[in-house]
Structures are given as structure tokens and as C-alpha cells.
Coordinates of C-alpha atoms in Angstrom, one line a residue:
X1 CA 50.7 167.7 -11.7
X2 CA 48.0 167.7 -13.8
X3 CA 46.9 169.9 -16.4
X4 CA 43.8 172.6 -16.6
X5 CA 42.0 170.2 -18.8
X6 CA 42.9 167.1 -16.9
X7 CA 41.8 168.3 -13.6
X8 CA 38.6 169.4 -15.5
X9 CA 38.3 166.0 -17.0
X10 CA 38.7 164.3 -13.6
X11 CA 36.0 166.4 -11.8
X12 CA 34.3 165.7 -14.5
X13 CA 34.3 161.7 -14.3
X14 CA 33.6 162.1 -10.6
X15 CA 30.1 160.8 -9.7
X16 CA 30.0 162.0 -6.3
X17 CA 30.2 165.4 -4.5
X18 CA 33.6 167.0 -3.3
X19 CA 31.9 170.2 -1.5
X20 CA 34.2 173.1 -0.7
X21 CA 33.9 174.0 3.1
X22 CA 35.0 177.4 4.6
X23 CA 36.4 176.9 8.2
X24 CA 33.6 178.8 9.3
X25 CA 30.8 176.3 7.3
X26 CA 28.2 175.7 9.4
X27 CA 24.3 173.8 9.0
X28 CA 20.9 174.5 10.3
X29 CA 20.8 172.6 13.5
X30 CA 17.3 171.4 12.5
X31 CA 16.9 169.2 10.0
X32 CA 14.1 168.3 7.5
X33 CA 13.5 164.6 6.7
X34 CA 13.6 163.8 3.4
X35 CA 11.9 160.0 4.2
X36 CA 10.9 158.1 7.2
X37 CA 10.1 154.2 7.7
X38 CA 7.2 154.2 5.8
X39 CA 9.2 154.8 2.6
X40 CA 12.7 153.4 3.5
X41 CA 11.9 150.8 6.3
X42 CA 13.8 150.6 9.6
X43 CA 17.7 150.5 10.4
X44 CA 17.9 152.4 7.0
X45 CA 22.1 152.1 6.6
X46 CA 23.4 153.4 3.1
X47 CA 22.7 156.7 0.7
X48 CA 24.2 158.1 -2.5
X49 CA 23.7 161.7 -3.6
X50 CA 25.0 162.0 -6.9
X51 CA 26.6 165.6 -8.6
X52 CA 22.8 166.3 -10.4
X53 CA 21.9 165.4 -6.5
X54 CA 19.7 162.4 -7.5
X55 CA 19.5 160.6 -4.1
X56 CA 19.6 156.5 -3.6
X57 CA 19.0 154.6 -0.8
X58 CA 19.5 150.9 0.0
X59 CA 16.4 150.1 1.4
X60 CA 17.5 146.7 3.6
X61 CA 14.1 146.2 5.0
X62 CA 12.2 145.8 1.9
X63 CA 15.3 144.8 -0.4
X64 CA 14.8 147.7 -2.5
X65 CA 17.1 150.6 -4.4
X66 CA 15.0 153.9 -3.9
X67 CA 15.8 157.0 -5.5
X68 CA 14.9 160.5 -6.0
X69 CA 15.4 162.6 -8.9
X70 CA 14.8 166.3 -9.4
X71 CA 14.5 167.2 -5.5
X72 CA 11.5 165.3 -5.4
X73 CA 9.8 164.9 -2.3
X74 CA 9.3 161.1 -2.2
X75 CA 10.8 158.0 -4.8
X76 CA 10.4 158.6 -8.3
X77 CA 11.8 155.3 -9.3
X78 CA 12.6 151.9 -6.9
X79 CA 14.6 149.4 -8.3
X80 CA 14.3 145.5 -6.6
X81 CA 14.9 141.9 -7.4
X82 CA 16.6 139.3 -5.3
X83 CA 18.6 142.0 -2.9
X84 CA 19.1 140.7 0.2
X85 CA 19.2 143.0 3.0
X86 CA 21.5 145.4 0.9
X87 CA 23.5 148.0 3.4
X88 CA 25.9 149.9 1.1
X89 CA 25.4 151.3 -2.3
X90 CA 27.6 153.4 -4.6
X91 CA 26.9 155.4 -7.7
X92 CA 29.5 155.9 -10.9
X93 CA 29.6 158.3 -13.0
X94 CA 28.1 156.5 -16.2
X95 CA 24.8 155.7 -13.8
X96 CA 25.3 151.8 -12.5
X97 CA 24.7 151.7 -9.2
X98 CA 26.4 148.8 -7.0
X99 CA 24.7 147.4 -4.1
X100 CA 25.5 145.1 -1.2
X101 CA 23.9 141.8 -1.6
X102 CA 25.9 140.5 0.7
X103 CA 23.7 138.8 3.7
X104 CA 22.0 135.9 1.8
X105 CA 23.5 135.4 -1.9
X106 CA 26.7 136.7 -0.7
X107 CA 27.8 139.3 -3.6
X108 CA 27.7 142.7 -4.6
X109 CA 25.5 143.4 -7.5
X110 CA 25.8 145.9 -10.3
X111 CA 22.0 147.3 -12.0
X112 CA 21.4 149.9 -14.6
X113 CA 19.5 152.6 -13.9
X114 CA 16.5 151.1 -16.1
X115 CA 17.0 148.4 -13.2
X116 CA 16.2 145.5 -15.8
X117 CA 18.5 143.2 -14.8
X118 CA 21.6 143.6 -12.6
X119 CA 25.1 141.4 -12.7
X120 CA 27.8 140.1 -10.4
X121 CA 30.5 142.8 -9.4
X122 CA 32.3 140.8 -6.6
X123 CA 31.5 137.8 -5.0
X124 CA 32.1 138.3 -1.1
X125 CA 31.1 135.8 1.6
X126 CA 29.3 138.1 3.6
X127 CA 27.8 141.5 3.6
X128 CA 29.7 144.8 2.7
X129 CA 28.7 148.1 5.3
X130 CA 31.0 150.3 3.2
X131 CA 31.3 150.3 -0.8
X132 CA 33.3 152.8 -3.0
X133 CA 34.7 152.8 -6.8
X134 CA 37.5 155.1 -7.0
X135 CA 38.7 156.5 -10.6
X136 CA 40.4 153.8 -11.6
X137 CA 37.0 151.7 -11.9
X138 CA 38.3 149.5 -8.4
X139 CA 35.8 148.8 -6.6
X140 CA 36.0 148.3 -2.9
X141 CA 34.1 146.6 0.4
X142 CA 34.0 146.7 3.5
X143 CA 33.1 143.5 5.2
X144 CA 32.1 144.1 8.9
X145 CA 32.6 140.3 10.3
X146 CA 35.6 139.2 8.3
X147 CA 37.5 143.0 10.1
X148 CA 38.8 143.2 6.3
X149 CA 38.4 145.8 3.0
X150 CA 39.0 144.2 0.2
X151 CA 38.7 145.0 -3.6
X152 CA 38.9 144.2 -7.2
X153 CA 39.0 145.8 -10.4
X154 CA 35.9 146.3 -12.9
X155 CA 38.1 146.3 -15.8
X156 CA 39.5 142.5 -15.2
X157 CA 37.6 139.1 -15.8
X158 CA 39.3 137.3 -13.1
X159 CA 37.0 137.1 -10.1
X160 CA 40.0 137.2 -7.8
X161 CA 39.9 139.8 -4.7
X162 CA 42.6 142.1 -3.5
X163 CA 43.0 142.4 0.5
X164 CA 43.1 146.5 0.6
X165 CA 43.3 146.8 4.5
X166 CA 43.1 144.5 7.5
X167 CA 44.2 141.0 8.4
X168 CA 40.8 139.1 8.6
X169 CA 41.3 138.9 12.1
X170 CA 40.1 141.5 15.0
X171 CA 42.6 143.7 16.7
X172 CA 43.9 147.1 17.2
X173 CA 47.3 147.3 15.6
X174 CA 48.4 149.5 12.6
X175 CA 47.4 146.4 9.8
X176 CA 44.3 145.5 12.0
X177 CA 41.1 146.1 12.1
X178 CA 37.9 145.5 14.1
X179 CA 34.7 145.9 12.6
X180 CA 34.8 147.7 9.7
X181 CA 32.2 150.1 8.1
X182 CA 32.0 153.4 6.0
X183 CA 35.1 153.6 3.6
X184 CA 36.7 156.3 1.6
X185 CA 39.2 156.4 -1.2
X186 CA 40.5 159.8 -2.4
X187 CA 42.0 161.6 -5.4
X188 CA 45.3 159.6 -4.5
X189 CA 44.0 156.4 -3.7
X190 CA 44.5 156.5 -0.3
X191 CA 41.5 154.5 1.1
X192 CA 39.9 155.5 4.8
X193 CA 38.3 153.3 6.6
X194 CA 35.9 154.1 9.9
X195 CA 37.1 151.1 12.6
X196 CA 34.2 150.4 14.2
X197 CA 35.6 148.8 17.8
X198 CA 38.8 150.5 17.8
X199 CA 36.8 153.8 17.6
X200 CA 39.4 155.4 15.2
X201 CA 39.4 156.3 11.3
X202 CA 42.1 154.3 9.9
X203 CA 44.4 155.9 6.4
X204 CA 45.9 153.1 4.1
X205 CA 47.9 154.6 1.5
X206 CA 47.8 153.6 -1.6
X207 CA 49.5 150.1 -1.9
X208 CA 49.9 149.9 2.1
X209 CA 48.8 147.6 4.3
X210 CA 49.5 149.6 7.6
X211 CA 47.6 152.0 8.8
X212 CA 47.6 155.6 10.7
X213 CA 45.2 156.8 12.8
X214 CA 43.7 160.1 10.9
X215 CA 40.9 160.7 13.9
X216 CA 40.6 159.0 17.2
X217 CA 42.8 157.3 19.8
X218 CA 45.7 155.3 18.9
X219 CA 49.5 155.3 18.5
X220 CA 50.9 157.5 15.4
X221 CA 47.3 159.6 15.3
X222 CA 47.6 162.2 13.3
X223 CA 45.1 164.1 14.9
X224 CA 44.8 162.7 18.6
X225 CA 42.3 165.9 18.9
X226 CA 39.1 163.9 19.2
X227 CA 37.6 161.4 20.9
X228 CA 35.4 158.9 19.0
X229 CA 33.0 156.7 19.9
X230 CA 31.8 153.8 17.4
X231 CA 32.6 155.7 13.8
X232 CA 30.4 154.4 10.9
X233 CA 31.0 156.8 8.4
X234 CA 33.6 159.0 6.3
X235 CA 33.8 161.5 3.9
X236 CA 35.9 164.4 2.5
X237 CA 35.9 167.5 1.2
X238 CA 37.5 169.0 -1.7
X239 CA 40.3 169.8 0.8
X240 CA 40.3 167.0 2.5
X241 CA 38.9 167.5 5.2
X242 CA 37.3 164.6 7.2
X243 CA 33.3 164.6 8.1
X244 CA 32.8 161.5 10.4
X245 CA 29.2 159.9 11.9
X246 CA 29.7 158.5 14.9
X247 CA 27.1 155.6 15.8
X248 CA 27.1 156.2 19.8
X249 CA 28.0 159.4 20.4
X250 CA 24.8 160.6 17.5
X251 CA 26.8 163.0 16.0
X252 CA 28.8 164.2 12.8
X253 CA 31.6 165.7 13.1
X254 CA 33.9 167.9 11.2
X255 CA 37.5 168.6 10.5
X256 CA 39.6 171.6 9.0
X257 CA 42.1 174.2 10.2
X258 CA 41.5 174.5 14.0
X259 CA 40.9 170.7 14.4
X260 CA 37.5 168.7 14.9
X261 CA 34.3 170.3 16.1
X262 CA 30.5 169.1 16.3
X263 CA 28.5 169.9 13.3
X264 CA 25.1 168.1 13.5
X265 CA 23.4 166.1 16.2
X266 CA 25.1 168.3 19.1
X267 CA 22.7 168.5 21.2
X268 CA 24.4 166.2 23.5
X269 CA 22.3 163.3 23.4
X270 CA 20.5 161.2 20.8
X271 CA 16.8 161.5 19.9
X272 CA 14.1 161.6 17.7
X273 CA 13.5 166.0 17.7
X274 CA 14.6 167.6 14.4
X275 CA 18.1 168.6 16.0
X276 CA 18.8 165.1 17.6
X277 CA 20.5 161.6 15.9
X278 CA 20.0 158.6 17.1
X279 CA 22.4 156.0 15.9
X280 CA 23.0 157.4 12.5
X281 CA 25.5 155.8 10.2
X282 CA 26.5 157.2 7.5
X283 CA 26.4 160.8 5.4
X284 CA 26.6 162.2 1.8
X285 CA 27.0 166.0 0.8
X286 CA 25.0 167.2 -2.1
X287 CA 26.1 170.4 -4.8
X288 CA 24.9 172.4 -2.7
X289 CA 26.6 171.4 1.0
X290 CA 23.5 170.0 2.2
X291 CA 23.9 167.7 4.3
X292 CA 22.0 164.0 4.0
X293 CA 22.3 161.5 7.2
X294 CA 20.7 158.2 7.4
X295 CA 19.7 157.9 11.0
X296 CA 19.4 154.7 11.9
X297 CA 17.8 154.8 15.3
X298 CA 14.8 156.9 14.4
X299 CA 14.3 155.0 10.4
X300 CA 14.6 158.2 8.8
X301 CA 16.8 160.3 6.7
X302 CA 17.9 163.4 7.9
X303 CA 18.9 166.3 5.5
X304 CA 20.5 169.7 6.9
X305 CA 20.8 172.8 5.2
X306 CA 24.0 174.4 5.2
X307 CA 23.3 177.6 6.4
X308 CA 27.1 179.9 6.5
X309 CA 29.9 178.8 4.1
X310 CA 32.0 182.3 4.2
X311 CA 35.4 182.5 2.7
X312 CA 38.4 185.3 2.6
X313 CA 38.5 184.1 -1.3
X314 CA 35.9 183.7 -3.8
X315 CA 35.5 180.7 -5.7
X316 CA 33.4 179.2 -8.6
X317 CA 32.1 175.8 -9.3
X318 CA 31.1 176.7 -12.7
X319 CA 32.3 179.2 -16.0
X320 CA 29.4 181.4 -16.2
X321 CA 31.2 182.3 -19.8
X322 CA 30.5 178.7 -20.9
X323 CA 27.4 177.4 -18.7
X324 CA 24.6 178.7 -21.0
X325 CA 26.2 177.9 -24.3
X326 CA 26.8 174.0 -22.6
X327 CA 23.0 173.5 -21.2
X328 CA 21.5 174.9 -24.6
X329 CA 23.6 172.3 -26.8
X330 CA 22.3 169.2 -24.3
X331 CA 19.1 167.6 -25.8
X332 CA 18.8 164.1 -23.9
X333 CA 18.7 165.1 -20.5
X334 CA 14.9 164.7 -19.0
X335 CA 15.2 168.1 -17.6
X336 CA 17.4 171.1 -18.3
X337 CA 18.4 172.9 -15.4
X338 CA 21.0 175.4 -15.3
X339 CA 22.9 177.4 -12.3
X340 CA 24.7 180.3 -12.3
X341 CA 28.2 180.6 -10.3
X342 CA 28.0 179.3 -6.8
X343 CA 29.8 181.6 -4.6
X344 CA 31.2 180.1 -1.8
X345 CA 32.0 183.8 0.1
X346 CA 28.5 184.6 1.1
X347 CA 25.3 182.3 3.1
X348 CA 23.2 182.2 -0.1
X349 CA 23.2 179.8 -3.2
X350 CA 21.5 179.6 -6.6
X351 CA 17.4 178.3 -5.8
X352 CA 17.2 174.9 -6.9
X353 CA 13.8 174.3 -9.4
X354 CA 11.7 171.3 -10.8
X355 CA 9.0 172.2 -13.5
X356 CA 6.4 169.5 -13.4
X357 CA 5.8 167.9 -15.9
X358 CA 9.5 167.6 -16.0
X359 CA 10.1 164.6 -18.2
X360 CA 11.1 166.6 -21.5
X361 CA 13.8 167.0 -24.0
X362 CA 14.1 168.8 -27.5
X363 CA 13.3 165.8 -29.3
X364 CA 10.9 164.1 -27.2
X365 CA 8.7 166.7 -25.7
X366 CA 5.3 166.8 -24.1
X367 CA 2.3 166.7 -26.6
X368 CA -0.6 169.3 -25.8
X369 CA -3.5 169.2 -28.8
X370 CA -3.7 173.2 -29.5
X371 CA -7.9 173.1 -28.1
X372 CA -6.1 171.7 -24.5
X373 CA -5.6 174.1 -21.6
X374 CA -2.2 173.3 -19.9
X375 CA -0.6 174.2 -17.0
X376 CA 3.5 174.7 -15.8
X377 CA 3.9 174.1 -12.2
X378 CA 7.7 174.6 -10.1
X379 CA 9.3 173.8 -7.4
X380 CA 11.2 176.5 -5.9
X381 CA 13.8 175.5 -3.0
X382 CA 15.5 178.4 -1.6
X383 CA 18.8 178.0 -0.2
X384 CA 19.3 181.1 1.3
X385 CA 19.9 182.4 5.1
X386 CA 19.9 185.9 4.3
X387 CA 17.1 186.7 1.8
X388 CA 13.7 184.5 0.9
X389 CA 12.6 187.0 -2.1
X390 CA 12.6 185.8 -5.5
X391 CA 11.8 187.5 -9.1
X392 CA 10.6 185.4 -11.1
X393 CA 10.0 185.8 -14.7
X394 CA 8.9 183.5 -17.4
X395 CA 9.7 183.3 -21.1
X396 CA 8.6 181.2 -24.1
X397 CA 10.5 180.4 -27.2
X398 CA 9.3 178.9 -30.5
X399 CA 11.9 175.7 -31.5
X400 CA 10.1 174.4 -34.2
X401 CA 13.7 175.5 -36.5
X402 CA 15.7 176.8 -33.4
X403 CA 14.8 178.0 -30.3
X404 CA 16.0 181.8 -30.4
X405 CA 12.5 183.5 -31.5
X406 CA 11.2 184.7 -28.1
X407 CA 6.8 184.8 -28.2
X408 CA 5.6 187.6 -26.3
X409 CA 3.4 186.3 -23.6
X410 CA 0.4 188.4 -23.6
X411 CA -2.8 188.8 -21.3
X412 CA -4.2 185.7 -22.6
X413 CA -1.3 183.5 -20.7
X414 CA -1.2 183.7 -17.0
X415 CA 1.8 184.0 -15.3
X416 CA 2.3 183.7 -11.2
X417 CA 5.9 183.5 -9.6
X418 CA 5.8 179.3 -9.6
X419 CA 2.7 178.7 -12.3
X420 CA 2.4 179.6 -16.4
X421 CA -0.8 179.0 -17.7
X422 CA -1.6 178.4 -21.5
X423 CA -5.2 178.5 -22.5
X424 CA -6.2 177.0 -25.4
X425 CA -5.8 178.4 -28.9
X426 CA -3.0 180.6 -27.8
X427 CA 0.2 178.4 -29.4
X428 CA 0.3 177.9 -32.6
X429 CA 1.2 174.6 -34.2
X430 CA 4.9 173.9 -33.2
X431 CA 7.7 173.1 -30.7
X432 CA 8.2 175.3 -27.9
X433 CA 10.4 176.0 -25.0
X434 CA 8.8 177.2 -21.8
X435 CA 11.6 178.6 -19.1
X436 CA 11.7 179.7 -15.7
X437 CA 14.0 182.0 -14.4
X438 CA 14.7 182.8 -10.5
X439 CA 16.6 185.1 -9.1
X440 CA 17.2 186.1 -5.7
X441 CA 16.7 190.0 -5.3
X442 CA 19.7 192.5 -4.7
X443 CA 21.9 189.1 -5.9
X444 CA 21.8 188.7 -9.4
X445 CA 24.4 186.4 -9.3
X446 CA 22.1 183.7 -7.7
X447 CA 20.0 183.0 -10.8
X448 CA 18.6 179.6 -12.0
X449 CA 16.7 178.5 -14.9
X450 CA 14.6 175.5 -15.8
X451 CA 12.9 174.4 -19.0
X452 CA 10.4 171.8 -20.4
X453 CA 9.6 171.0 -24.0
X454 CA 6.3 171.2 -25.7
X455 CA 4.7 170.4 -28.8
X456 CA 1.6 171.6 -30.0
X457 CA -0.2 169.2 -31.9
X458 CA -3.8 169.5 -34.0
X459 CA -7.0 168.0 -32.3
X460 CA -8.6 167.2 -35.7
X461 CA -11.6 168.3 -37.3
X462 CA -15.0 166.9 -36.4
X463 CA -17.3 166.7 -39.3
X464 CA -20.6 167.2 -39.1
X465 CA -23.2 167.4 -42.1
X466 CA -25.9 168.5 -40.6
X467 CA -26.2 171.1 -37.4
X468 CA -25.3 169.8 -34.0
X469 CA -24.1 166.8 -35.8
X470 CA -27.4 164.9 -35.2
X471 CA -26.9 161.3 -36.3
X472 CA -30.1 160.4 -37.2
X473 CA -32.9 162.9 -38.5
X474 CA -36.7 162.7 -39.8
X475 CA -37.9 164.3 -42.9
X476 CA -41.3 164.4 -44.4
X477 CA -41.2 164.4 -48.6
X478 CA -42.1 167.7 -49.0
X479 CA -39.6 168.8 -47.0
X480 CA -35.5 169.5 -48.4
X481 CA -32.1 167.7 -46.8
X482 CA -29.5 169.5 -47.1
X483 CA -26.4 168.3 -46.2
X484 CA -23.3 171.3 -45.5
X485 CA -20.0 169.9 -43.7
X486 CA -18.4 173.6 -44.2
X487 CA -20.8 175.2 -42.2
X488 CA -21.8 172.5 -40.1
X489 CA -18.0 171.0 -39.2
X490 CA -16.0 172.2 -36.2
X491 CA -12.5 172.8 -35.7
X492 CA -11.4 172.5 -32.2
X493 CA -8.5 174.7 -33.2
X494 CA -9.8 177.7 -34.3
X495 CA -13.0 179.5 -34.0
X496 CA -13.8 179.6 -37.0
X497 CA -13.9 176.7 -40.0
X498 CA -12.0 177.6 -42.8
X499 CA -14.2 174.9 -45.0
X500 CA -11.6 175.4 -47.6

């Protein structure tokens, strides 16, 4: 059993979400889409949501990585080189991403997130539709046309692959498989694999090579309460709880306490309207329990809002005796962003905010010249089913020693519920922190927070010697020059010269 701290520390190293789901959990039938095939090409296959809820895609039609930070709207960065068709992707912990080169150079390749240069994970001899590092840095692949998972650890030089399930041949029995795709490997390194043909969700425990049915038909189900039709996909919860996409029926579905049920896509038939799927193939949960489907018939990807999540018990995904004290302390993150506890008894969750411009820290904040006019803009997403009304309130700090002496914003600096406006001449010289705080009303509890860095830098003095700075003048000899930089000089900073 493991310890307080050691259960902390494993969360911790955990690079993907493990949502907690009420029985009653249920999304917004209609969905928003986050990116069509303008931005991710067509039969768009694999997506990563990380725990900050950065987002990457494997782009197969243009052989790229896309992905989007800070809940932005479209790609903040694409990563590309020499992918070939790439289908899966997985993110770690410590930021590489791993990607399926599989369909022309016949690997899976590991980048940095500065996407430089990328190396050799696994050599495979054909493409992977499922990839997955579990805890113990073992990377894993689904390979579609060889009916096989296989995997190797990251840790060992040797090249040499480990058959994890499946025979290499096609079939329906308990050490067989038939078409592979999504995989899953839990907290016990058990590893789930969606079987494509055999329309069932296969569980390998760890070190076995035969399988039990978890979901669909098939002798020694565990659950022989659903039906499926052509599973692609397959995650779990924090419970374990299985959330499946299934290709042909264009759904997702959902287990927990009273058995499967519909969740998404249940309209009844595929389709390209905001509640319709059509072919979608696999699904990743954000922080939140939003829900993000790639959906492969219509080239888009589909994001649903979870919309009830209501508990008998209250739990918290964060100490908000210790969350303020962490965030303040962290100075190399672009963006600080900070949450208060996310109750999972009630519809409504902290608002999610992005300041632009974002791209700050404590030591390497954005430079404003003290005669510049600068704005603050946010982003405010509201994940609320209950309430849309927000307070807002703004503060600014001076961190030129440490940031704990508050500046009182005054008339001059214009505040709205999403802008702050600094005219110039207001700051003095100095680092600043500028902070947004949201709260929803009549929940406290449901407060955010997001802050940039600024410095205030001078914008020099221009010398003049003469008035107006004239550079060339005319003087008859009867008349005086008289040359006066202290009077004639202007400081962009101040009103007035101090010629001193």
C-alpha cells in the first residue's frame, strides 16, 4: 500500500489526466470544435491533453505535431520533420512527446518540446494506432496489421522488443487479437487494449499473455452488458472506470456502477451536427472532465463540456492550504495560473484564464518603456452550468525586492472585468506583478488567478539644444546662439526635465 507521500509523488509523475467521475457525470450533448481540417488535416487519429491541459495532436495529413497551450484557440506551436503519417502520440511527464512514425521509416520517434531534433524510441515494422508510457518509463505500441502490442523499456539500450499482448496472428481467442488500436495501461500495469474486429476491450494483466474480455462479446466478459461495434479507443478514470469510442457505432461510451451507458455522440446515428460523431477514434479527458474526441469522419476535433459531476462525498484535487504558497515560489513557468479546490459535489468548476501577453516569468518579464501605453487582455472560460456571473478584480504588486507591496490602482489605470489598462507615466521604474482574479458569484470557492510579469524600463532622454530640436538653424551676426539642453531636452518619462 502506498504511503501519503508516495501516492502524492505518483500523481504527481503522471503526465496525463485521471478525472474523477460521479455515477451521475454527464456532458453537454453539443460540442464545440476546438480544430477542423483546415488546421489538423483529414482522418485526424491521435490527441494528448496533458494535466496543465496543453493539447497535441498528430497531424497525419501534413506530418506534423500541433499543440495548444494556455486554452488557446488555434496552434501555438507545430513541431515537424520527417514524420510519416504519424497516428498515435503520447506525452510524459518531463515534456517528450512520442509519436508514430510508423507508415514509411517504420519507428516511433521521441522530440523535445523545443522540437529541434527528435531520436529513435522503438524501431517497429509498421505503424502504431495506440501508444502509452506507463510509470515505469515502458513504452508500448499498438501495431494494427501485425494484431500485436508490443513494448520496450526507455531505461535499456538494447533495441529488443517485448510481445505485451497478442500472437501476431488474427483471431478471437483469449491470447489473440485482431486489429488492434487504442491501448491503456493503469496504475498496476495491467494494459487494455480496444480489439478492433473482435469488437471487444481486451485486459492483459500485468505479465499475462491471455486476455479477458472487460467490455463487449466474448467468453469470460467481465461485463457482457454492452454491445460493441469496432472499438478504437480506451481510457479510465481515477476509479477505473472504462470510457470507450466506438468507430461504427459513433459513439463514446461510459462505464461505472450501473454498467455502460451512452455518453456522447447518442443521437443514434453518425453526422456532422454539433451532437453527432462520425467515425471518431479516440478520446482524452482534460483537468477539468472535458471531454476531447478526434472525429475522424467529419476531420475535426470535438471537445464536450462536462456539464453535472454530483457526488454524495466531497472531494479535492488540490490543498488550498498549500496551493498559493506552491504557485508563488514557481518562477520558470511561462504563465502562473493558479486554481482553487475543484469540488467534484456540484455542476460548476474554477473559470479557466489566459492573460495575453502570457509568455512571462519573474525573471524574464515583459519590457514596457515607462512613456508606453500597455494593455492586459484575458481569456475567461467559464465552466459552469449553474451560474455565468463572474467578479473580477484586478491587483498590481511591485517585485522589484519581493512581490508583497500591493500599488493602489487609481483613476488613471482602467480596469474592465477582462482588460487593465496602464497609461503611460503611471509605473514607476521597476518589476511588477499584474493579477487577475475570478470568482464565480455566491461560490467563492470557485476562484482563479492569473499573472504576468512586467518591467518598466526608461525610454531615454532626447537632447535637444536648441527648441523643437531643429537640426540646422540660420543666424545673422548681430544676432546671439544660445545653446540650452536643460530647457530645451525632453524626457519621455516625466513631464518635466529635471536638467540636473
Amino acid at each position: 500500500m502506498k504511503s501519503q507521500n508516495e501516492d502524492y509523488d505518483y500523481y504527481r509523475a503522471l503526465s496525463y489526466n485521471l478525472p474523477k467521475f460521479c455515477s451521475n457525470a454527464s456532458w453537454y450533448p453539443n460540442a464545440t470544435t476546438l480544430a477542423n481540417n483546415s488546421t489538423v488535416g483529414s482522418n485526424i487519429w491521435g490527441i494528448f491533453v496533458n494535466t496543465n491541459n496543453t493539447i497535441y495532436v498528430a497531424d497525419r495529413t501534413n506530418n506534423k505535431i500541433q499543440i495548444w497551450f494556455n486554452n488557446s484557440i488555434s496552434p501555438t506551436q507545430t513541431i515537424q520533420g520527417n514524420l510519416s503519417e504519424p497516428n498515435s502520440i503520447f506525452v510524459t511527464h518531463n515534456g517528450d512527446i512520442y509519436v508514430d512514425n510508423g507508415a514509411q521509416n517504420y519507428r516511433v520517434d521521441k522530440w523535445t518540446l523545443t522540437g529541434n531534433s527528435s531520436v529513435p524510441a522503438m524501431d517497429i515494422g509498421t505503424s502504431c494506432y495506440g501508444l502509452f508510457v506507463d510509470t515505469n518509463d515502458t513504452l508500448y505500441c499498438s501495431m494494427l496489421s501485425l494484431h500485436q502490442v508490443v513494448k520496450r523499456w526507455l531505461n535499456d539500450n538494447s533495441s529488443i522488443l517485448t510481445i505485451a499482448a497478442g500472437t501476431g496472428t488474427a483471431g478471437n481467442t483469449p491470447s489473440m487479437l485482431n486489429s488492434p488500436f487504442g491501448i491503456y495501461v493503469n496504475t498496476n500495469f495491467d494494459l487494455y487494449v480496444a480489439d478492433y474486429y473482435n469488437n471487444r476491450i481486451q485486459l492483459f494483466q500485468s505479465g499475462q499473455l491471455n486476455g479477458i474480455t472487460a467490455a463487449g462479446a466474448g467468453a469470460g466478459s467481465l461485463n457482457n452488458t454492452i454491445t460493441l461495434n469496432g472499438p478504437t479507443g480506451i481510457v479510465l478514470d481515477t476509479d477505473s472506470y472504462l470510457y470507450i469510442v466506438e468507430f461504427n457505432n459513433q459513439r463514446i461510451l461510459g462505464s461505472g456502477p450501473n454498467g455502460f451507458r451512452c455518453l456522447v455522440g447518442c443521437s443514434g446515428s453518425g453526422g456532422s451536427a454539433s451532437n453527432q460523431l462520425l467515425n471518431p477514434a479516440t478520446v482524452s479527458f482534460d483537468s477539468y472532465g472535458n471531454m476531447y474526441v478526434t472525429d475522424t469522419g467529419n476531420s475535426r476535433i470535438q471537445k464536450f463540456i462536462l456539464s453535472t459531476n454530483s457526488c454524495d462525498e466531497t472531494t479535492s484535487t488540490v490543498d488550498p492550504t498549500t496551493t498559493q504558497t506552491q504557485k508563488e515560489q514557481i518562477t520558470s513557468t511561462e504563465q502562473i495560473t493558479t486554481s482553487k479546490t475543484l469540488i467534484t459535489n456540484q455542476t460548476c468548476f474554477s473559470p479557466k484564464i489566459t492573460l495575453i501577453p502570457s509568455t512571462s516569468t519573474l525573471s524574464s518579464p515583459i519590457q514596457f518603456r515607462r512613456s508606453q501605453d500597455f494593455y492586459i487582455v484575458s481569456l475567461i472560460e467559464l465552466n459552469c452550468n449553474n451560474s455565468i456571473s463572474i467578479i473580477t478584480h484586478w491587483t498590481i504588486k511591485n517585485c522589484t525586492s519581493i512581490c508583497s507591496n500591493q500599488i493602489q490602482v487609481d483613476s488613471t489605470i482602467i480596469t474592465t472585468s477582462t482588460e487593465l489598462y496602464i497609461p503611460a507615466r503611471t509605473l514607476v521604474y521597476g518589476l511588477y506583478e499584474l493579477k487577475l482574479t475570478v470568482a464565480m458569484v455566491n461560490m467563492s470557492s470557485l476562484t482563479s488567478t492569473s499573472s504576468v510579469y512586467v518591467q518598466i524600463t526608461p525610454s531615454g532622454i532626447t537632447a535637444n539644444l536648441i527648441q523643437y530640436g531643429t537640426s540646422m538653424i540660420t543666424r545673422g551676426t548681430q544676432q546671439d546662439l544660445q545653446f540650452d539642453p536643460g530647457t530645451y531636452s525632453i524626457d519621455r518619462d516625466n513631464n518635466v526635465l529635471n536638467a540636473t
